[in-house]
Amino acid sequence: MAVSILVLCLLTFQTNHKVFFDAAVNQTLETIHVIRDLGVEKVESQIKNLKMDVEGQIKEHHDILLHGSQMEQADALSNMLLPEDGIDYVLANSDAKGNIINWKNELDLNEAFKNKNTSVIEPDFTSDQQYVFAIASPLLENGKIKSLLVIRLDGFCISHWLESIQFDTGEGTAYIVRKDGRNIASAREENYDWITTKYNAQEIKDQDEESKTVADLEAQALNGKTGYGSYLWEGSRNYLTYAPIKETGWGLYVGFYGELMNNF
């Protein structure tokens, strides 16, 4: 009788244990899916607001930016209100051959000069290793782009948008890679070396099996897909949800390192 009771208690414990942890895993996965979607929404909202800010400045200073003297243009630029993390407003012009003038060749504006809509300029490092993110909006004359109004921001502003997406348990984080696969933002400051070392999983995917698993997973969001998956890193399996940021074509990833999920 005692043995039967012991076996019954053990089976009940195991069943309850499994049910509890299955529920915990499902809740964890549902949570990081929701956090991922909120992260995408926040980043897209921030970018849309920045685009509206630049376009608003063009409407307010249109004539001076197009036809004013250099002194008048400089005065207008210096009086434009900057958002948080803003560095400055710059006017980028092109000559008759389409060559960009009055602009340090630190961020690629070539595509922006071909686009009559406001453009996101991929964050990158300047010649003095300043990390810069920019939005460029065209000034049109006779239907052609004469110049661009560019707002430059501290590139880590993108990381600041993600700061709330991190976890005390499971060492989880959120990060963003741009269209070419290079890491450009992270929710955790200790992971900023992903950015400063210009880490790019797509470039090293043939280096080893772990690099390939990271690159394959990150490529899903860069190809416009939303979902969930896992990858190998430093000998353990880690778990990520991913989604594209449609405003930019970047991928956003939210998840836990494997240690927590392995406990389940």
JSON list of C-alpha atoms in Angstrom, two decimals, residues 42-196:
[
{"chain": "A", "resi": 42, "resn": "LYS", "atom": "CA", "xyz": [8.57, 51.41, -31.22]},
{"chain": "A", "resi": 43, "resn": "VAL", "atom": "CA", "xyz": [11.47, 51.58, -33.69]},
{"chain": "A", "resi": 44, "resn": "GLU", "atom": "CA", "xyz": [9.18, 52.21, -36.65]},
{"chain": "A", "resi": 45, "resn": "SER", "atom": "CA", "xyz": [7.34, 54.91, -34.68]},
{"chain": "A", "resi": 46, "resn": "GLN", "atom": "CA", "xyz": [10.60, 56.65, -33.77]},
{"chain": "A", "resi": 47, "resn": "ILE", "atom": "CA", "xyz": [11.76, 56.63, -37.39]},
{"chain": "A", "resi": 48, "resn": "LYS", "atom": "CA", "xyz": [8.44, 57.95, -38.67]},
{"chain": "A", "resi": 49, "resn": "ASN", "atom": "CA", "xyz": [8.59, 60.77, -36.12]},
{"chain": "A", "resi": 50, "resn": "LEU", "atom": "CA", "xyz": [12.13, 61.68, -37.21]},
{"chain": "A", "resi": 51, "resn": "LYS", "atom": "CA", "xyz": [11.03, 61.76, -40.84]},
{"chain": "A", "resi": 52, "resn": "MET", "atom": "CA", "xyz": [8.15, 64.06, -39.94]},
{"chain": "A", "resi": 53, "resn": "ASP", "atom": "CA", "xyz": [10.54, 66.32, -37.99]},
{"chain": "A", "resi": 54, "resn": "VAL", "atom": "CA", "xyz": [12.86, 66.75, -40.98]},
{"chain": "A", "resi": 55, "resn": "GLU", "atom": "CA", "xyz": [9.99, 67.30, -43.41]},
{"chain": "A", "resi": 56, "resn": "GLY", "atom": "CA", "xyz": [8.52, 69.86, -41.01]},
{"chain": "A", "resi": 57, "resn": "GLN", "atom": "CA", "xyz": [11.79, 71.80, -40.96]},
{"chain": "A", "resi": 58, "resn": "ILE", "atom": "CA", "xyz": [11.83, 71.83, -44.76]},
{"chain": "A", "resi": 59, "resn": "LYS", "atom": "CA", "xyz": [8.32, 73.30, -44.88]},
{"chain": "A", "resi": 60, "resn": "GLU", "atom": "CA", "xyz": [9.27, 75.99, -42.37]},
{"chain": "A", "resi": 61, "resn": "HIS", "atom": "CA", "xyz": [12.59, 76.97, -44.00]},
{"chain": "A", "resi": 62, "resn": "HIS", "atom": "CA", "xyz": [11.98, 75.92, -47.61]},
{"chain": "A", "resi": 63, "resn": "ASP", "atom": "CA", "xyz": [12.88, 79.15, -49.42]},
{"chain": "A", "resi": 64, "resn": "ILE", "atom": "CA", "xyz": [16.00, 79.86, -47.38]},
{"chain": "A", "resi": 65, "resn": "LEU", "atom": "CA", "xyz": [17.29, 76.30, -47.75]},
{"chain": "A", "resi": 66, "resn": "LEU", "atom": "CA", "xyz": [16.83, 76.45, -51.51]},
{"chain": "A", "resi": 67, "resn": "HIS", "atom": "CA", "xyz": [17.73, 80.04, -52.36]},
{"chain": "A", "resi": 68, "resn": "GLY", "atom": "CA", "xyz": [19.25, 81.69, -49.29]},
{"chain": "A", "resi": 69, "resn": "SER", "atom": "CA", "xyz": [22.88, 82.73, -48.92]},
{"chain": "A", "resi": 70, "resn": "GLN", "atom": "CA", "xyz": [25.28, 80.38, -47.15]},
{"chain": "A", "resi": 71, "resn": "MET", "atom": "CA", "xyz": [25.03, 82.58, -44.05]},
{"chain": "A", "resi": 72, "resn": "GLU", "atom": "CA", "xyz": [21.21, 82.49, -44.13]},
{"chain": "A", "resi": 73, "resn": "GLN", "atom": "CA", "xyz": [21.22, 78.73, -44.61]},
{"chain": "A", "resi": 74, "resn": "ALA", "atom": "CA", "xyz": [23.70, 78.22, -41.78]},
{"chain": "A", "resi": 75, "resn": "ASP", "atom": "CA", "xyz": [21.57, 80.41, -39.49]},
{"chain": "A", "resi": 76, "resn": "ALA", "atom": "CA", "xyz": [18.44, 78.40, -40.35]},
{"chain": "A", "resi": 77, "resn": "LEU", "atom": "CA", "xyz": [20.21, 75.10, -39.71]},
{"chain": "A", "resi": 78, "resn": "SER", "atom": "CA", "xyz": [21.53, 76.26, -36.34]},
{"chain": "A", "resi": 79, "resn": "ASN", "atom": "CA", "xyz": [18.05, 77.32, -35.21]},
{"chain": "A", "resi": 80, "resn": "MET", "atom": "CA", "xyz": [16.32, 74.04, -36.05]},
{"chain": "A", "resi": 81, "resn": "LEU", "atom": "CA", "xyz": [15.17, 72.16, -32.96]},
{"chain": "A", "resi": 82, "resn": "LEU", "atom": "CA", "xyz": [16.96, 68.86, -32.45]},
{"chain": "A", "resi": 83, "resn": "PRO", "atom": "CA", "xyz": [15.31, 65.76, -31.00]},
{"chain": "A", "resi": 84, "resn": "GLU", "atom": "CA", "xyz": [16.90, 63.77, -28.19]},
{"chain": "A", "resi": 85, "resn": "ASP", "atom": "CA", "xyz": [20.30, 62.39, -29.27]},
{"chain": "A", "resi": 86, "resn": "GLY", "atom": "CA", "xyz": [20.36, 64.86, -32.19]},
{"chain": "A", "resi": 87, "resn": "ILE", "atom": "CA", "xyz": [23.79, 66.10, -33.32]},
{"chain": "A", "resi": 88, "resn": "ASP", "atom": "CA", "xyz": [22.98, 68.65, -36.02]},
{"chain": "A", "resi": 89, "resn": "TYR", "atom": "CA", "xyz": [21.17, 69.47, -39.24]},
{"chain": "A", "resi": 90, "resn": "VAL", "atom": "CA", "xyz": [23.28, 69.53, -42.40]},
{"chain": "A", "resi": 91, "resn": "LEU", "atom": "CA", "xyz": [22.46, 70.73, -45.91]},
{"chain": "A", "resi": 92, "resn": "ALA", "atom": "CA", "xyz": [23.98, 68.46, -48.57]},
{"chain": "A", "resi": 93, "resn": "ASN", "atom": "CA", "xyz": [24.14, 69.79, -52.14]},
{"chain": "A", "resi": 94, "resn": "SER", "atom": "CA", "xyz": [25.04, 68.23, -55.47]},
{"chain": "A", "resi": 95, "resn": "ASP", "atom": "CA", "xyz": [26.67, 69.79, -58.53]},
{"chain": "A", "resi": 96, "resn": "ALA", "atom": "CA", "xyz": [25.43, 69.65, -62.11]},
{"chain": "A", "resi": 97, "resn": "LYS", "atom": "CA", "xyz": [26.98, 66.21, -62.53]},
{"chain": "A", "resi": 98, "resn": "GLY", "atom": "CA", "xyz": [25.29, 64.83, -59.45]},
{"chain": "A", "resi": 99, "resn": "ASN", "atom": "CA", "xyz": [28.44, 64.81, -57.31]},
{"chain": "A", "resi": 100, "resn": "ILE", "atom": "CA", "xyz": [27.78, 65.49, -53.64]},
{"chain": "A", "resi": 101, "resn": "ILE", "atom": "CA", "xyz": [29.42, 68.67, -52.39]},
{"chain": "A", "resi": 102, "resn": "ASN", "atom": "CA", "xyz": [29.54, 70.40, -49.01]},
{"chain": "A", "resi": 103, "resn": "TRP", "atom": "CA", "xyz": [29.43, 67.00, -47.32]},
{"chain": "A", "resi": 104, "resn": "LYS", "atom": "CA", "xyz": [32.06, 64.84, -45.70]},
{"chain": "A", "resi": 105, "resn": "ASN", "atom": "CA", "xyz": [31.96, 61.42, -47.31]},
{"chain": "A", "resi": 106, "resn": "GLU", "atom": "CA", "xyz": [31.12, 59.66, -44.03]},
{"chain": "A", "resi": 107, "resn": "LEU", "atom": "CA", "xyz": [27.57, 58.49, -44.67]},
{"chain": "A", "resi": 108, "resn": "ASP", "atom": "CA", "xyz": [26.39, 57.28, -48.05]},
{"chain": "A", "resi": 109, "resn": "LEU", "atom": "CA", "xyz": [23.90, 59.81, -49.45]},
{"chain": "A", "resi": 110, "resn": "ASN", "atom": "CA", "xyz": [23.97, 58.59, -53.05]},
{"chain": "A", "resi": 111, "resn": "GLU", "atom": "CA", "xyz": [20.72, 56.63, -52.81]},
{"chain": "A", "resi": 112, "resn": "ALA", "atom": "CA", "xyz": [19.04, 59.48, -50.93]},
{"chain": "A", "resi": 113, "resn": "PHE", "atom": "CA", "xyz": [19.80, 61.82, -53.86]},
{"chain": "A", "resi": 114, "resn": "LYS", "atom": "CA", "xyz": [17.88, 59.42, -56.12]},
{"chain": "A", "resi": 115, "resn": "ASN", "atom": "CA", "xyz": [14.86, 59.14, -53.80]},
{"chain": "A", "resi": 116, "resn": "LYS", "atom": "CA", "xyz": [12.23, 61.87, -53.71]},
{"chain": "A", "resi": 117, "resn": "ASN", "atom": "CA", "xyz": [10.95, 60.49, -50.41]},
{"chain": "A", "resi": 118, "resn": "THR", "atom": "CA", "xyz": [12.61, 60.93, -47.03]},
{"chain": "A", "resi": 119, "resn": "SER", "atom": "CA", "xyz": [15.32, 58.29, -46.57]},
{"chain": "A", "resi": 120, "resn": "VAL", "atom": "CA", "xyz": [16.93, 56.48, -43.67]},
{"chain": "A", "resi": 121, "resn": "ILE", "atom": "CA", "xyz": [20.71, 56.56, -43.93]},
{"chain": "A", "resi": 122, "resn": "GLU", "atom": "CA", "xyz": [22.23, 53.41, -42.45]},
{"chain": "A", "resi": 123, "resn": "PRO", "atom": "CA", "xyz": [24.09, 54.13, -39.17]},
{"chain": "A", "resi": 124, "resn": "ASP", "atom": "CA", "xyz": [27.85, 53.99, -39.52]},
{"chain": "A", "resi": 125, "resn": "PHE", "atom": "CA", "xyz": [31.11, 55.27, -38.08]},
{"chain": "A", "resi": 126, "resn": "THR", "atom": "CA", "xyz": [32.61, 58.56, -39.24]},
{"chain": "A", "resi": 127, "resn": "SER", "atom": "CA", "xyz": [36.30, 59.10, -39.92]},
{"chain": "A", "resi": 128, "resn": "ASP", "atom": "CA", "xyz": [36.78, 60.10, -36.27]},
{"chain": "A", "resi": 129, "resn": "GLN", "atom": "CA", "xyz": [34.90, 56.95, -35.12]},
{"chain": "A", "resi": 130, "resn": "GLN", "atom": "CA", "xyz": [31.74, 58.77, -34.13]},
{"chain": "A", "resi": 131, "resn": "TYR", "atom": "CA", "xyz": [28.71, 56.50, -34.57]},
{"chain": "A", "resi": 132, "resn": "VAL", "atom": "CA", "xyz": [26.12, 58.41, -36.61]},
{"chain": "A", "resi": 133, "resn": "PHE", "atom": "CA", "xyz": [22.57, 57.70, -37.72]},
{"chain": "A", "resi": 134, "resn": "ALA", "atom": "CA", "xyz": [20.83, 60.02, -40.18]},
{"chain": "A", "resi": 135, "resn": "ILE", "atom": "CA", "xyz": [17.57, 60.86, -41.91]},
{"chain": "A", "resi": 136, "resn": "ALA", "atom": "CA", "xyz": [17.68, 62.73, -45.24]},
{"chain": "A", "resi": 137, "resn": "SER", "atom": "CA", "xyz": [14.80, 64.57, -46.89]},
{"chain": "A", "resi": 138, "resn": "PRO", "atom": "CA", "xyz": [15.02, 66.08, -50.40]},
{"chain": "A", "resi": 139, "resn": "LEU", "atom": "CA", "xyz": [14.51, 69.71, -51.38]},
{"chain": "A", "resi": 140, "resn": "LEU", "atom": "CA", "xyz": [13.00, 69.75, -54.86]},
{"chain": "A", "resi": 141, "resn": "GLU", "atom": "CA", "xyz": [13.30, 72.41, -57.55]},
{"chain": "A", "resi": 142, "resn": "ASN", "atom": "CA", "xyz": [11.51, 71.96, -60.87]},
{"chain": "A", "resi": 143, "resn": "GLY", "atom": "CA", "xyz": [10.84, 68.35, -59.92]},
{"chain": "A", "resi": 144, "resn": "LYS", "atom": "CA", "xyz": [14.52, 67.56, -59.35]},
{"chain": "A", "resi": 145, "resn": "ILE", "atom": "CA", "xyz": [16.41, 67.06, -56.11]},
{"chain": "A", "resi": 146, "resn": "LYS", "atom": "CA", "xyz": [18.61, 70.11, -55.57]},
{"chain": "A", "resi": 147, "resn": "SER", "atom": "CA", "xyz": [19.78, 69.29, -52.05]},
{"chain": "A", "resi": 148, "resn": "LEU", "atom": "CA", "xyz": [19.08, 67.21, -48.97]},
{"chain": "A", "resi": 149, "resn": "LEU", "atom": "CA", "xyz": [18.28, 68.30, -45.46]},
{"chain": "A", "resi": 150, "resn": "VAL", "atom": "CA", "xyz": [20.01, 65.75, -43.25]},
{"chain": "A", "resi": 151, "resn": "ILE", "atom": "CA", "xyz": [19.54, 65.30, -39.53]},
{"chain": "A", "resi": 152, "resn": "ARG", "atom": "CA", "xyz": [22.43, 63.49, -37.86]},
{"chain": "A", "resi": 153, "resn": "LEU", "atom": "CA", "xyz": [21.95, 61.69, -34.55]},
{"chain": "A", "resi": 154, "resn": "ASP", "atom": "CA", "xyz": [24.10, 59.73, -32.16]},
{"chain": "A", "resi": 155, "resn": "GLY", "atom": "CA", "xyz": [23.89, 56.26, -33.69]},
{"chain": "A", "resi": 156, "resn": "PHE", "atom": "CA", "xyz": [23.32, 54.70, -30.29]},
{"chain": "A", "resi": 157, "resn": "CYS", "atom": "CA", "xyz": [19.90, 56.38, -30.22]},
{"chain": "A", "resi": 158, "resn": "ILE", "atom": "CA", "xyz": [18.64, 53.19, -31.87]},
{"chain": "A", "resi": 159, "resn": "SER", "atom": "CA", "xyz": [19.96, 51.21, -28.92]},
{"chain": "A", "resi": 160, "resn": "HIS", "atom": "CA", "xyz": [18.27, 53.68, -26.56]},
{"chain": "A", "resi": 161, "resn": "TRP", "atom": "CA", "xyz": [14.94, 52.83, -28.18]},
{"chain": "A", "resi": 162, "resn": "LEU", "atom": "CA", "xyz": [15.51, 49.21, -27.14]},
{"chain": "A", "resi": 163, "resn": "GLU", "atom": "CA", "xyz": [16.81, 49.77, -23.61]},
{"chain": "A", "resi": 164, "resn": "SER", "atom": "CA", "xyz": [13.66, 48.44, -21.94]},
{"chain": "A", "resi": 165, "resn": "ILE", "atom": "CA", "xyz": [13.86, 45.17, -23.89]},
{"chain": "A", "resi": 166, "resn": "GLN", "atom": "CA", "xyz": [16.13, 43.13, -21.64]},
{"chain": "A", "resi": 167, "resn": "PHE", "atom": "CA", "xyz": [15.74, 40.45, -19.04]},
{"chain": "A", "resi": 168, "resn": "ASP", "atom": "CA", "xyz": [17.20, 39.93, -15.59]},
{"chain": "A", "resi": 169, "resn": "THR", "atom": "CA", "xyz": [16.51, 36.20, -15.89]},
{"chain": "A", "resi": 170, "resn": "GLY", "atom": "CA", "xyz": [18.03, 34.18, -18.71]},
{"chain": "A", "resi": 171, "resn": "GLU", "atom": "CA", "xyz": [20.41, 36.94, -19.81]},
{"chain": "A", "resi": 172, "resn": "GLY", "atom": "CA", "xyz": [18.06, 37.85, -22.65]},
{"chain": "A", "resi": 173, "resn": "THR", "atom": "CA", "xyz": [18.39, 40.85, -24.90]},
{"chain": "A", "resi": 174, "resn": "ALA", "atom": "CA", "xyz": [17.16, 42.55, -28.06]},
{"chain": "A", "resi": 175, "resn": "TYR", "atom": "CA", "xyz": [19.24, 43.73, -30.98]},
{"chain": "A", "resi": 176, "resn": "ILE", "atom": "CA", "xyz": [18.97, 45.02, -34.56]},
{"chain": "A", "resi": 177, "resn": "VAL", "atom": "CA", "xyz": [21.00, 44.28, -37.67]},
{"chain": "A", "resi": 178, "resn": "ARG", "atom": "CA", "xyz": [20.87, 46.36, -40.80]},
{"chain": "A", "resi": 179, "resn": "LYS", "atom": "CA", "xyz": [20.17, 45.09, -44.32]},
{"chain": "A", "resi": 180, "resn": "ASP", "atom": "CA", "xyz": [23.71, 43.83, -44.93]},
{"chain": "A", "resi": 181, "resn": "GLY", "atom": "CA", "xyz": [23.62, 41.85, -41.67]},
{"chain": "A", "resi": 182, "resn": "ARG", "atom": "CA", "xyz": [25.80, 44.09, -39.52]},
{"chain": "A", "resi": 183, "resn": "ASN", "atom": "CA", "xyz": [24.77, 44.65, -35.89]},
{"chain": "A", "resi": 184, "resn": "ILE", "atom": "CA", "xyz": [23.75, 48.28, -35.35]},
{"chain": "A", "resi": 185, "resn": "ALA", "atom": "CA", "xyz": [21.87, 48.33, -32.02]},
{"chain": "A", "resi": 186, "resn": "SER", "atom": "CA", "xyz": [21.60, 46.37, -28.79]},
{"chain": "A", "resi": 187, "resn": "ALA", "atom": "CA", "xyz": [19.41, 46.71, -25.72]},
{"chain": "A", "resi": 188, "resn": "ARG", "atom": "CA", "xyz": [22.37, 46.00, -23.43]},
{"chain": "A", "resi": 189, "resn": "GLU", "atom": "CA", "xyz": [25.35, 48.33, -23.18]},
{"chain": "A", "resi": 190, "resn": "GLU", "atom": "CA", "xyz": [27.68, 45.40, -22.51]},
{"chain": "A", "resi": 191, "resn": "ASN", "atom": "CA", "xyz": [26.82, 44.16, -26.00]},
{"chain": "A", "resi": 192, "resn": "TYR", "atom": "CA", "xyz": [27.77, 47.41, -27.72]},
{"chain": "A", "resi": 193, "resn": "ASP", "atom": "CA", "xyz": [30.94, 45.69, -28.85]},
{"chain": "A", "resi": 194, "resn": "TRP", "atom": "CA", "xyz": [28.73, 43.94, -31.40]},
{"chain": "A", "resi": 195, "resn": "ILE", "atom": "CA", "xyz": [28.31, 47.38, -32.92]},
{"chain": "A", "resi": 196, "resn": "THR", "atom": "CA", "xyz": [31.76, 48.90, -32.42]}
]
